[in-house]
Coordinates of C-alpha atoms and ligand atoms in Angstrom, one line a residue:
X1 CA 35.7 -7.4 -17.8
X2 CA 34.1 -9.7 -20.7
X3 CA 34.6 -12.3 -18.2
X4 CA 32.4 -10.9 -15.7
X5 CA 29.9 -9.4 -18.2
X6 CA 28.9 -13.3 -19.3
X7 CA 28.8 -14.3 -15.6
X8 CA 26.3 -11.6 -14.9
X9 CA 24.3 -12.6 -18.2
X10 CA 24.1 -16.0 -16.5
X11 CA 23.4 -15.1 -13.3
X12 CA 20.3 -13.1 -13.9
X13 CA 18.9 -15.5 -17.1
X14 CA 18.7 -18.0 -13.7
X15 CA 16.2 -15.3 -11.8
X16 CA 12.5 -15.6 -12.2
X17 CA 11.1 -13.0 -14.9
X18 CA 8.8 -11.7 -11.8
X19 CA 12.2 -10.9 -9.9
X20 CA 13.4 -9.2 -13.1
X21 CA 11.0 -6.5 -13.0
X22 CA 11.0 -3.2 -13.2
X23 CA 13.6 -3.0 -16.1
X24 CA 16.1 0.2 -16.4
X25 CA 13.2 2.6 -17.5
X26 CA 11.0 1.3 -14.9
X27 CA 8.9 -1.2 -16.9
X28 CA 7.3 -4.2 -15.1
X29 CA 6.2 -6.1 -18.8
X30 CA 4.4 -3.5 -20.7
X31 CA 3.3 -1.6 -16.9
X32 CA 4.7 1.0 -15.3
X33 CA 7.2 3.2 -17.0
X34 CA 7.2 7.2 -16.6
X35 CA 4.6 9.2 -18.7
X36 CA 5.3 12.9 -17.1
X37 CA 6.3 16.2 -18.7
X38 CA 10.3 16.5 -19.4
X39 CA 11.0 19.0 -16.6
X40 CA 9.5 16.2 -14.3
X41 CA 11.4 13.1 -16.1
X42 CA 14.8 15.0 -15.2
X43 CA 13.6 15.3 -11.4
X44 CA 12.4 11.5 -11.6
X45 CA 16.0 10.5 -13.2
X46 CA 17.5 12.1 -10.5
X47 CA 15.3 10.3 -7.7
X48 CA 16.2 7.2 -9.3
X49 CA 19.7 7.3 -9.9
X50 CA 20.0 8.5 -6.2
X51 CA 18.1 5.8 -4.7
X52 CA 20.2 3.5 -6.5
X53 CA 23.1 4.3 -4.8
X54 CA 22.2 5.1 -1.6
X55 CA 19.9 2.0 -1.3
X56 CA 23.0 -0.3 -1.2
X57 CA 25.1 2.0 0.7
X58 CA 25.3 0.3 4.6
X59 CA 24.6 3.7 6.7
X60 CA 21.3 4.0 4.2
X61 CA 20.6 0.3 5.2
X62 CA 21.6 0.2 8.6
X63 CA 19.8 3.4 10.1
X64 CA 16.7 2.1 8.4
X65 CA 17.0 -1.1 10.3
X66 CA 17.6 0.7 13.6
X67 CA 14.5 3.1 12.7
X68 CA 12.4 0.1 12.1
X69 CA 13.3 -1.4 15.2
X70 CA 13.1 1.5 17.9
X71 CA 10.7 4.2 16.4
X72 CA 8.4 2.0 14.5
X73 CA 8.4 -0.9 16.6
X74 CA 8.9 -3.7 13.6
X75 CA 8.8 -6.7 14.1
X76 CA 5.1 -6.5 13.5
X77 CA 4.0 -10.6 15.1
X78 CA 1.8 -12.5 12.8
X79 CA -1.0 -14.4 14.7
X80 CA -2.9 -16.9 14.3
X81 CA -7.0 -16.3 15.0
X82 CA -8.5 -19.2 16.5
X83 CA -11.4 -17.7 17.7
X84 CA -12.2 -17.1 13.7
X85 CA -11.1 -19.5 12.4
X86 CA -13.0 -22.4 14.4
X87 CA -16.1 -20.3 13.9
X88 CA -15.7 -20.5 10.2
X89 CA -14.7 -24.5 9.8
X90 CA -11.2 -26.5 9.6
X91 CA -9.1 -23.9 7.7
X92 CA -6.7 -21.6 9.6
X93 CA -6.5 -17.5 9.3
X94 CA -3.4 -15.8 10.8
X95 CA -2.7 -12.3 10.6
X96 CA 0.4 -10.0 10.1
X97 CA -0.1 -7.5 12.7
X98 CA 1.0 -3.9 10.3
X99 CA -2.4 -2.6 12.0
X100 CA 0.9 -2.7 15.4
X101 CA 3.1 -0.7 13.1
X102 CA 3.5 2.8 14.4
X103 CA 0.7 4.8 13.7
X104 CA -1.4 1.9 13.4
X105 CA -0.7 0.9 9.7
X106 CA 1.8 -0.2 7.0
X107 CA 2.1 3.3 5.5
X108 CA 4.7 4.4 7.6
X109 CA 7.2 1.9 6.2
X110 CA 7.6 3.9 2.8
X111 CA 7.1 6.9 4.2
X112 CA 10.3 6.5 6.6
X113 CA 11.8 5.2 3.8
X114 CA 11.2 8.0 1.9
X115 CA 12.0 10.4 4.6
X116 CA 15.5 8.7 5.1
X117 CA 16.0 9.2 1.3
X118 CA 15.2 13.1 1.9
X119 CA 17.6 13.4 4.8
X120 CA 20.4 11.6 2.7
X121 CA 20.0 14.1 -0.7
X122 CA 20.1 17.3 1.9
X123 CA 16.4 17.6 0.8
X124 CA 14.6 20.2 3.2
X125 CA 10.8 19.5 2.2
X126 CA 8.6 16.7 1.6
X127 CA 5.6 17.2 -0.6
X128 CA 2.4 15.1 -0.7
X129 CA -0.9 15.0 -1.4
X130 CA -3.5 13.2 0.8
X131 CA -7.3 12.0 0.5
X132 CA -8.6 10.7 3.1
X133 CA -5.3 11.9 5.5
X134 CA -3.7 8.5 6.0
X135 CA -0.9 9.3 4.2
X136 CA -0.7 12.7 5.0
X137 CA -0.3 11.7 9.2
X138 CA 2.3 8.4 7.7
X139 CA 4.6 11.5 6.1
X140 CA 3.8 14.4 8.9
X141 CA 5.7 11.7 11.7
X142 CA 8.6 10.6 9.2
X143 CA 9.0 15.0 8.7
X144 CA 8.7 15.3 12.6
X145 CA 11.0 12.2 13.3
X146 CA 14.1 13.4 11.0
X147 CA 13.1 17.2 11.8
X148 CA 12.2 17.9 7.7
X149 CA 9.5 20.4 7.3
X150 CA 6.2 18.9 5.4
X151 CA 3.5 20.1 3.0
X152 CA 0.6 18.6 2.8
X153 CA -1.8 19.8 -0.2
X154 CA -5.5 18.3 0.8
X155 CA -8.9 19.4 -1.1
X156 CA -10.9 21.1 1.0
X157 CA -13.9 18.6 0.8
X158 CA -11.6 15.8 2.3
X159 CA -10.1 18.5 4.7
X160 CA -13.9 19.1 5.7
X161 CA -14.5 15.3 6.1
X162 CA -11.1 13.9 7.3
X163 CA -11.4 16.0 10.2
X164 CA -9.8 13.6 13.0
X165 CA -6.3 13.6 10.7
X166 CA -6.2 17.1 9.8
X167 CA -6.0 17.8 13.7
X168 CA -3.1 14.9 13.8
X169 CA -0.6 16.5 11.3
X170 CA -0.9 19.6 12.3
X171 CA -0.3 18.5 15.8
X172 CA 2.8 16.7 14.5
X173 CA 4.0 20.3 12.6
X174 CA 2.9 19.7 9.2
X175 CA 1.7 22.6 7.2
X176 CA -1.8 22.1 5.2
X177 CA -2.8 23.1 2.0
X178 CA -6.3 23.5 1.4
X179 CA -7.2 23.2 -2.9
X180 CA -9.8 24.9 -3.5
X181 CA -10.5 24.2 -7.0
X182 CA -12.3 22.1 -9.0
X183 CA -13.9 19.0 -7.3
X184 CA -11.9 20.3 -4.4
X185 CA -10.8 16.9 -3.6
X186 CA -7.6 13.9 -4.1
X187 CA -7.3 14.5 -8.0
X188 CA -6.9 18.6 -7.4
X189 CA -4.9 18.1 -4.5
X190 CA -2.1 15.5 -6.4
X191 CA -2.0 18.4 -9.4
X192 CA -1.6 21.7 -6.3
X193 CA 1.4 19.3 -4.7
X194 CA 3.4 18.7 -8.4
X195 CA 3.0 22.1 -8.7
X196 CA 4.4 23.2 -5.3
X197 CA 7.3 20.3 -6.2
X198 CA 8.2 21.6 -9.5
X199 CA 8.7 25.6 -7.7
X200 CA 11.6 24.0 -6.0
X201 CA 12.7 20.3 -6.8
X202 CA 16.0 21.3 -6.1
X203 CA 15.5 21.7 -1.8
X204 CA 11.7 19.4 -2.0
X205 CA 11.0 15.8 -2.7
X206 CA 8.1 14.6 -3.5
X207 CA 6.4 11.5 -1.9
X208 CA 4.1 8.9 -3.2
X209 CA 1.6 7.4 -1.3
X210 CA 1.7 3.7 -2.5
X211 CA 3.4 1.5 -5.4
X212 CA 2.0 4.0 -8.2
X213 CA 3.5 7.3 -10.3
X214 CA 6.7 7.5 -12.3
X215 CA 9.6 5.5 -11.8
X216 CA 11.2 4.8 -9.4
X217 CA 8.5 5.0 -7.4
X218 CA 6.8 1.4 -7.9
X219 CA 9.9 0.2 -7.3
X220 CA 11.0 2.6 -4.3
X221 CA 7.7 1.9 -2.0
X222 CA 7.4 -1.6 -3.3
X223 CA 11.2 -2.0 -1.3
X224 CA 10.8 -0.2 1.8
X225 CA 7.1 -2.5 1.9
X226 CA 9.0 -5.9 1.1
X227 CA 10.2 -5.7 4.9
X228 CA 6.4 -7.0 5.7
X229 CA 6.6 -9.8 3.6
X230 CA 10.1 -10.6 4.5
X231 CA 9.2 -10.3 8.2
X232 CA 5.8 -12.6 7.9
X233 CA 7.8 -15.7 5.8
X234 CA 10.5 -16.3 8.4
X235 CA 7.7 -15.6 11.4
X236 CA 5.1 -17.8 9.4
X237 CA 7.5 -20.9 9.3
X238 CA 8.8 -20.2 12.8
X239 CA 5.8 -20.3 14.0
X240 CA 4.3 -23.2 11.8
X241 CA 6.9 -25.2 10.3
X242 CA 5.1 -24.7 7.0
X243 CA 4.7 -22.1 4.4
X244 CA 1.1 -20.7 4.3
X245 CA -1.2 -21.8 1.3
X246 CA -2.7 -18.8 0.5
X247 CA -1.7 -14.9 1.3
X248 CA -4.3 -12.0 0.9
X249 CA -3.9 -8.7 0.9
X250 CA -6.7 -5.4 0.0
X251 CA -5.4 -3.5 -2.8
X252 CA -6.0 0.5 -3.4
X253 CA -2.7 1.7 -5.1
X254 CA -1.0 -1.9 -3.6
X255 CA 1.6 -0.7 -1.5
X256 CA 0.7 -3.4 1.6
X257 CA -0.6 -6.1 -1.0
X258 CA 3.5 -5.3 -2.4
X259 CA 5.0 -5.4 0.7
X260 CA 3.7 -8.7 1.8
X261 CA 3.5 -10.3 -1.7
X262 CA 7.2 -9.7 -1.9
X263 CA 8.2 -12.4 0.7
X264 CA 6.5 -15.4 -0.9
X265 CA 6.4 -14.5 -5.0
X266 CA 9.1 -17.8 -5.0
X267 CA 7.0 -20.2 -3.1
X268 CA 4.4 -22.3 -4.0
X269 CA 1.8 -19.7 -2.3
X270 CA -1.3 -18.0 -3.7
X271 CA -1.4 -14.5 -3.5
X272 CA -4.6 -12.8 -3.9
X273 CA -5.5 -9.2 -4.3
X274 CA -8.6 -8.2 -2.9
X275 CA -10.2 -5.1 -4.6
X276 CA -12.8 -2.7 -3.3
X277 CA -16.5 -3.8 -5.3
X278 CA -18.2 -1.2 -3.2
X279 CA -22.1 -1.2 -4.2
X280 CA -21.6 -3.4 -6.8
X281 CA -19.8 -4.0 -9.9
X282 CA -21.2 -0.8 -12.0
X283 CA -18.6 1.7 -13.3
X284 CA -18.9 4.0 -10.6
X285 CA -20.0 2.5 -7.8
X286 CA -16.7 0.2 -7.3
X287 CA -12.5 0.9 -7.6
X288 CA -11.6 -2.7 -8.4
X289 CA -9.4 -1.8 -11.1
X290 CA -7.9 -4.9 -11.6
X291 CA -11.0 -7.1 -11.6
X292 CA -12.6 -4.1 -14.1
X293 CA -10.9 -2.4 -15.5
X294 CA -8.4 -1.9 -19.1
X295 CA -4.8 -0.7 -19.9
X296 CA -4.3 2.8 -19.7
X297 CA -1.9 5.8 -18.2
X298 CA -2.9 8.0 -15.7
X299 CA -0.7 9.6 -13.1
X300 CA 2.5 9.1 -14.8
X301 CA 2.6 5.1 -15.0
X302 CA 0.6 3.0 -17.7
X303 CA -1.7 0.4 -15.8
X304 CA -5.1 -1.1 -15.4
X305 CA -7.3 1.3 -14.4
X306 CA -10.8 2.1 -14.7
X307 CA -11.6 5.1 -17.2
X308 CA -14.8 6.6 -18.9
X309 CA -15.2 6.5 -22.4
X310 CA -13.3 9.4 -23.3
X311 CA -10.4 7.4 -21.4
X312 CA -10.6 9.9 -18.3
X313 CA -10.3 8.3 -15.0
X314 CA -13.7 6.9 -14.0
X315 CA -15.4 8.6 -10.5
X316 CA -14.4 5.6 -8.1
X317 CA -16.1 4.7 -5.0
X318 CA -15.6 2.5 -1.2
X319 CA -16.6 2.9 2.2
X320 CA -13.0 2.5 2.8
X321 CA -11.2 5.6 1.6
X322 CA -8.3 4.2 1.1
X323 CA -8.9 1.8 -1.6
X324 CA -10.9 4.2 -3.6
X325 CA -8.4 4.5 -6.3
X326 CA -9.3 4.4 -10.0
X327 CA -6.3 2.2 -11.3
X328 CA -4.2 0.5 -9.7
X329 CA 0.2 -0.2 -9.2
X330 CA 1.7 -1.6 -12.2
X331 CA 3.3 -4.5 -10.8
X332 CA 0.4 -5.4 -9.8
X333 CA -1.5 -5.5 -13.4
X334 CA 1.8 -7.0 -14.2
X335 CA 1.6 -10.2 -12.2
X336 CA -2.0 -10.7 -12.5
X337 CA -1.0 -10.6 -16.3
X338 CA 1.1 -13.4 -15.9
X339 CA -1.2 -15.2 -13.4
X340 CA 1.3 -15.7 -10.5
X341 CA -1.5 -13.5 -8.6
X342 CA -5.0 -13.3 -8.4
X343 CA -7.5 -10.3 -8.6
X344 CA -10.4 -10.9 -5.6
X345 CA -12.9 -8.7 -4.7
X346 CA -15.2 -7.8 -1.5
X347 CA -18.1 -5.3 -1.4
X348 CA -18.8 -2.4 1.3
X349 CA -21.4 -4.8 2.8
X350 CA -18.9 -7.9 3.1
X351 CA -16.2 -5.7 4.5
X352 CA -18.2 -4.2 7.2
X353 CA -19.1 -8.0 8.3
X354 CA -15.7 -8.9 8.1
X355 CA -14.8 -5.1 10.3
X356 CA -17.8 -7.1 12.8
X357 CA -16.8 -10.0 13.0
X358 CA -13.0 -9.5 13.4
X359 CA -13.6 -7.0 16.0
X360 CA -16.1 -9.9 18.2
X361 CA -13.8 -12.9 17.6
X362 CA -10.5 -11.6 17.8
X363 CA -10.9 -8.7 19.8
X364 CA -9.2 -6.4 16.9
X365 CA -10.9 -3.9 15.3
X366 CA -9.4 -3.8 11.4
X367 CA -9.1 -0.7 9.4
X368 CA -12.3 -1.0 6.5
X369 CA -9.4 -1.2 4.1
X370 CA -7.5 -4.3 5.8
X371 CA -11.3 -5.6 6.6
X372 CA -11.3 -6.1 2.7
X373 CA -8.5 -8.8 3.0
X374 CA -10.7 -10.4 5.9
X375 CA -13.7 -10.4 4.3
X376 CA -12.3 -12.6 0.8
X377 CA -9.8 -14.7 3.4
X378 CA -13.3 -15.6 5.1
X379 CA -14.7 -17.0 1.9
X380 CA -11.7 -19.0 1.0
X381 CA -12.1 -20.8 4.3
X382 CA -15.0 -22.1 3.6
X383 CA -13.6 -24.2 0.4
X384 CA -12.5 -27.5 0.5
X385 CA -9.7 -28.4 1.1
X386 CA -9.0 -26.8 4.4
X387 CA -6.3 -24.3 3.8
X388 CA -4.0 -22.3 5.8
X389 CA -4.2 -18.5 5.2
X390 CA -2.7 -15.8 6.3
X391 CA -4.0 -12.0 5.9
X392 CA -1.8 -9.3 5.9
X393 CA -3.6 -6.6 8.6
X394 CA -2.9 -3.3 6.9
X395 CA -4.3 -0.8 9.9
X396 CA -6.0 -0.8 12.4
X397 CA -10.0 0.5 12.1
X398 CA -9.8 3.2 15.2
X399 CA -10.0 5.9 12.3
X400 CA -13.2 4.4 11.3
X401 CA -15.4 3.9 13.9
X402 CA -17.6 7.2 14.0
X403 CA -18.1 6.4 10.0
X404 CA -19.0 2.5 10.7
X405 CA -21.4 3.4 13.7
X406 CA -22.7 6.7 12.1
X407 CA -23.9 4.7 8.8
X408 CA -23.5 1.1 9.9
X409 CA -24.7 1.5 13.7
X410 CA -27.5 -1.5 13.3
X411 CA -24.7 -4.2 12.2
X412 CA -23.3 -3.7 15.9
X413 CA -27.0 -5.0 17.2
X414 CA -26.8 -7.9 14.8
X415 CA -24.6 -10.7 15.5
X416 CA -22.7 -10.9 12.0
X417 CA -22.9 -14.6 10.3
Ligands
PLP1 C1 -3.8 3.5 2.5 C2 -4.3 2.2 3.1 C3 -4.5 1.1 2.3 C4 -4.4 1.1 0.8 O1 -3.1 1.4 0.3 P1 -2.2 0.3 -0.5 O2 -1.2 1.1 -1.2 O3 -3.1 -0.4 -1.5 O4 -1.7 -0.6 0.5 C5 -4.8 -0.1 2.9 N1 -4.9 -0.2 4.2 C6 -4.7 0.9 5.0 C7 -4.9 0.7 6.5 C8 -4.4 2.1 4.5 O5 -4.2 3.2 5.3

């Protein structure tokens, strides 16, 4: 027993500190953690001890695999963008493809994960809150795919605006919530959903959107995400021989940014972070948390995150509703902390470019989120030396087009760059 005890002590004194984190009470350095009310901490404890076990269990791991491959369609390819990349100079952009992902974006890889989870603790509803509906048509297919009813508690100013998803989940059986308090929008619909969990934890899970909240959730989304970065190392050599220089990634809450991150936090590869700037750096008029923000808790987790001066969460803003998230995953304040990544940002403007100019060279039309990524991963090709990058595609942009053409129409007459 002692005898293993000291080989254990030795094994993990060799790991990285990055590949240390979270610790037991869900700590990534002084980020993360679980700031919630005690009736929640016991339902958290109890997600977390569960996902422990069944995590390493081989059914758990095994039907994931086989969900990956023959409902989501995973492998995603990566690709490499010629026609961009010659337009721009010598440097090299590929792509991971999550905008092939079922559904058209990375999201669903948590929320199957999450879903799987549910089925395994005899759970009979998942629970979520959505903004702009992204996240509420990710969790409506997982509920519809394992045959799990799902609530979906959406303000009625985003149910208003996020018309084109509202329609989708309640074509794939989910049931809507409409808040009607308040601002009427994400913050009011997170508080209706905790309410809804906390009737019934018992026979309901709740399920995060990205790497933020309580522990374990950081760490539970940050795993079923790691399969991207996994995924695009292997395919990146395989197709190159090399590892890539650089890998970029938008960031909202910084589930995708996780996920592909993940795969290369031991190589000699720059990971950058590219935040949302919006109209410009005011408080207000951006959600790059990182980049802007200071330490603080909000949602359950202490992170970065941009607050007013009473220490409230500051009004956020982007074109892409996605990112528009006043703070930001604590693993990711944690490792831009210790340097081993690096905060970036791209405004509205220099996304919508990027949204352009993918969509002419490439033929691909990016999701304003993933057209983020683009954007920054255009910049960096222009530095010297000539660099190999490779941009991890969160979605695709069909969601966005009526938005883009409605208030962006005259970039489609221009030809970008
Ligand atoms: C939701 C969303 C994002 C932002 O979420 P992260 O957790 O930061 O990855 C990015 N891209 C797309 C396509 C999304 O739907």
């Amino acid at each position: 027993m002692q005898q293993a005890d000291s080989s254990t002590q030795a094994n993990t004194a060799a790991i990285p500190a990055h590949r240390r984190q979270p610790n037991a009470q869900g700590f990534f350095g002084k980020f993360g953690g679980s700031f919630v009310p005690p009736e929640l901490q016991y339902q958290m404890d109890e997600i977390n001890a569960a996902y422990q076990r069944i995590c390493r269990s081989h059914d758990f791991i095994s039907e994931l695999h086989s969900i990956r491959t023959h409902f989501q369609g995973r492998p995603t390819p990566i690709y490499y963008c010629r026609n961009l990349s010659e337009k721009i100079g010598s440097s090299r952009i590929y792509l991971k493809r999550e905008d092939l992902n079922h559904t058209g974006a990375h999201k669903l890889n948590h929320c199957m994960g999450e879903a799987l989870l549910a089925k395994y603790l005899g759970k009979r509803k998942l629970i979520a809150e959505t903004g702009a509906g992204q996240h509420g048509v990710a969790l409506a297919t997982a509920g519809a795919y394992f045959g799990i009813p799902v609530e979906i508690h959406m303000g009625e100013v985003d149910i208003a605006k996020e018309h084109p998803n509202v329609i989708r989940m309640r074509v794939l059986g989910a049931k809507i919530v409409p808040v009607s308090v308040g601002l009427r929008t994400l913050k009011e619909a997170v508080d209706s959903a905790f309410a809804s969990y906390l009737q019934d934890p018992v026979n309901s899970i709740y399920c995060i959107g990205s790497v933020v909240g309580p522990h374990p959730f950081p760490l539970m989304v940050r795993e079923f995400q790691r399969i991207v970065g996994t995924e695009a190392r292997e395919q990146f050599i395989e197709m190159t021989g090399e590892l890539p220089d650089d890998v970029v990634a938008c960031v909202g809450g910084g589930s995708n940014a996780m996920g592909i991150f993940s795969g290369f936090l031991d190589d000699p590869v720059t990971l950058y972070g590219v935040e949302p700037l919006g109209r410009g750096p005011q408080l207000g008029d951006h959600a790059a948390s990182l980049s802007h923000g200071s330490e603080g808790v909000m949602h359950g987790f202490n992170s970065i995150m941009l607050q007013d001066a009473s220490g409230a969460p500051a009004p956020v803003y982007s074109a892409a509703s996605g990112l528009d998230y006043p703070s930001v995953g604590p693993e990711h304040a944690y490792l831009n902390t210790t340097g081993r990544t690096r905060a970036a940002t791209a405004t509205d403007e220099e996304a919508i470019r990027a949204f352009f100019l993918l969509s002419r060279t490439e033929g691909i039309i990016p999701a304003l989120e993933s057209a983020h990524a683009i954007a920054f991963a255009t910049k960096l090709a222009t530095k010297q030396p000539v660099r190999t990058i490779l941009v991890n595609l969160s979605g695709r942009g069909d969601k966005d087009l009526d938005f883009v053409m409605e208030k962006y129409g005259r970039y489609a007459d221009e030809c970008p760059d």
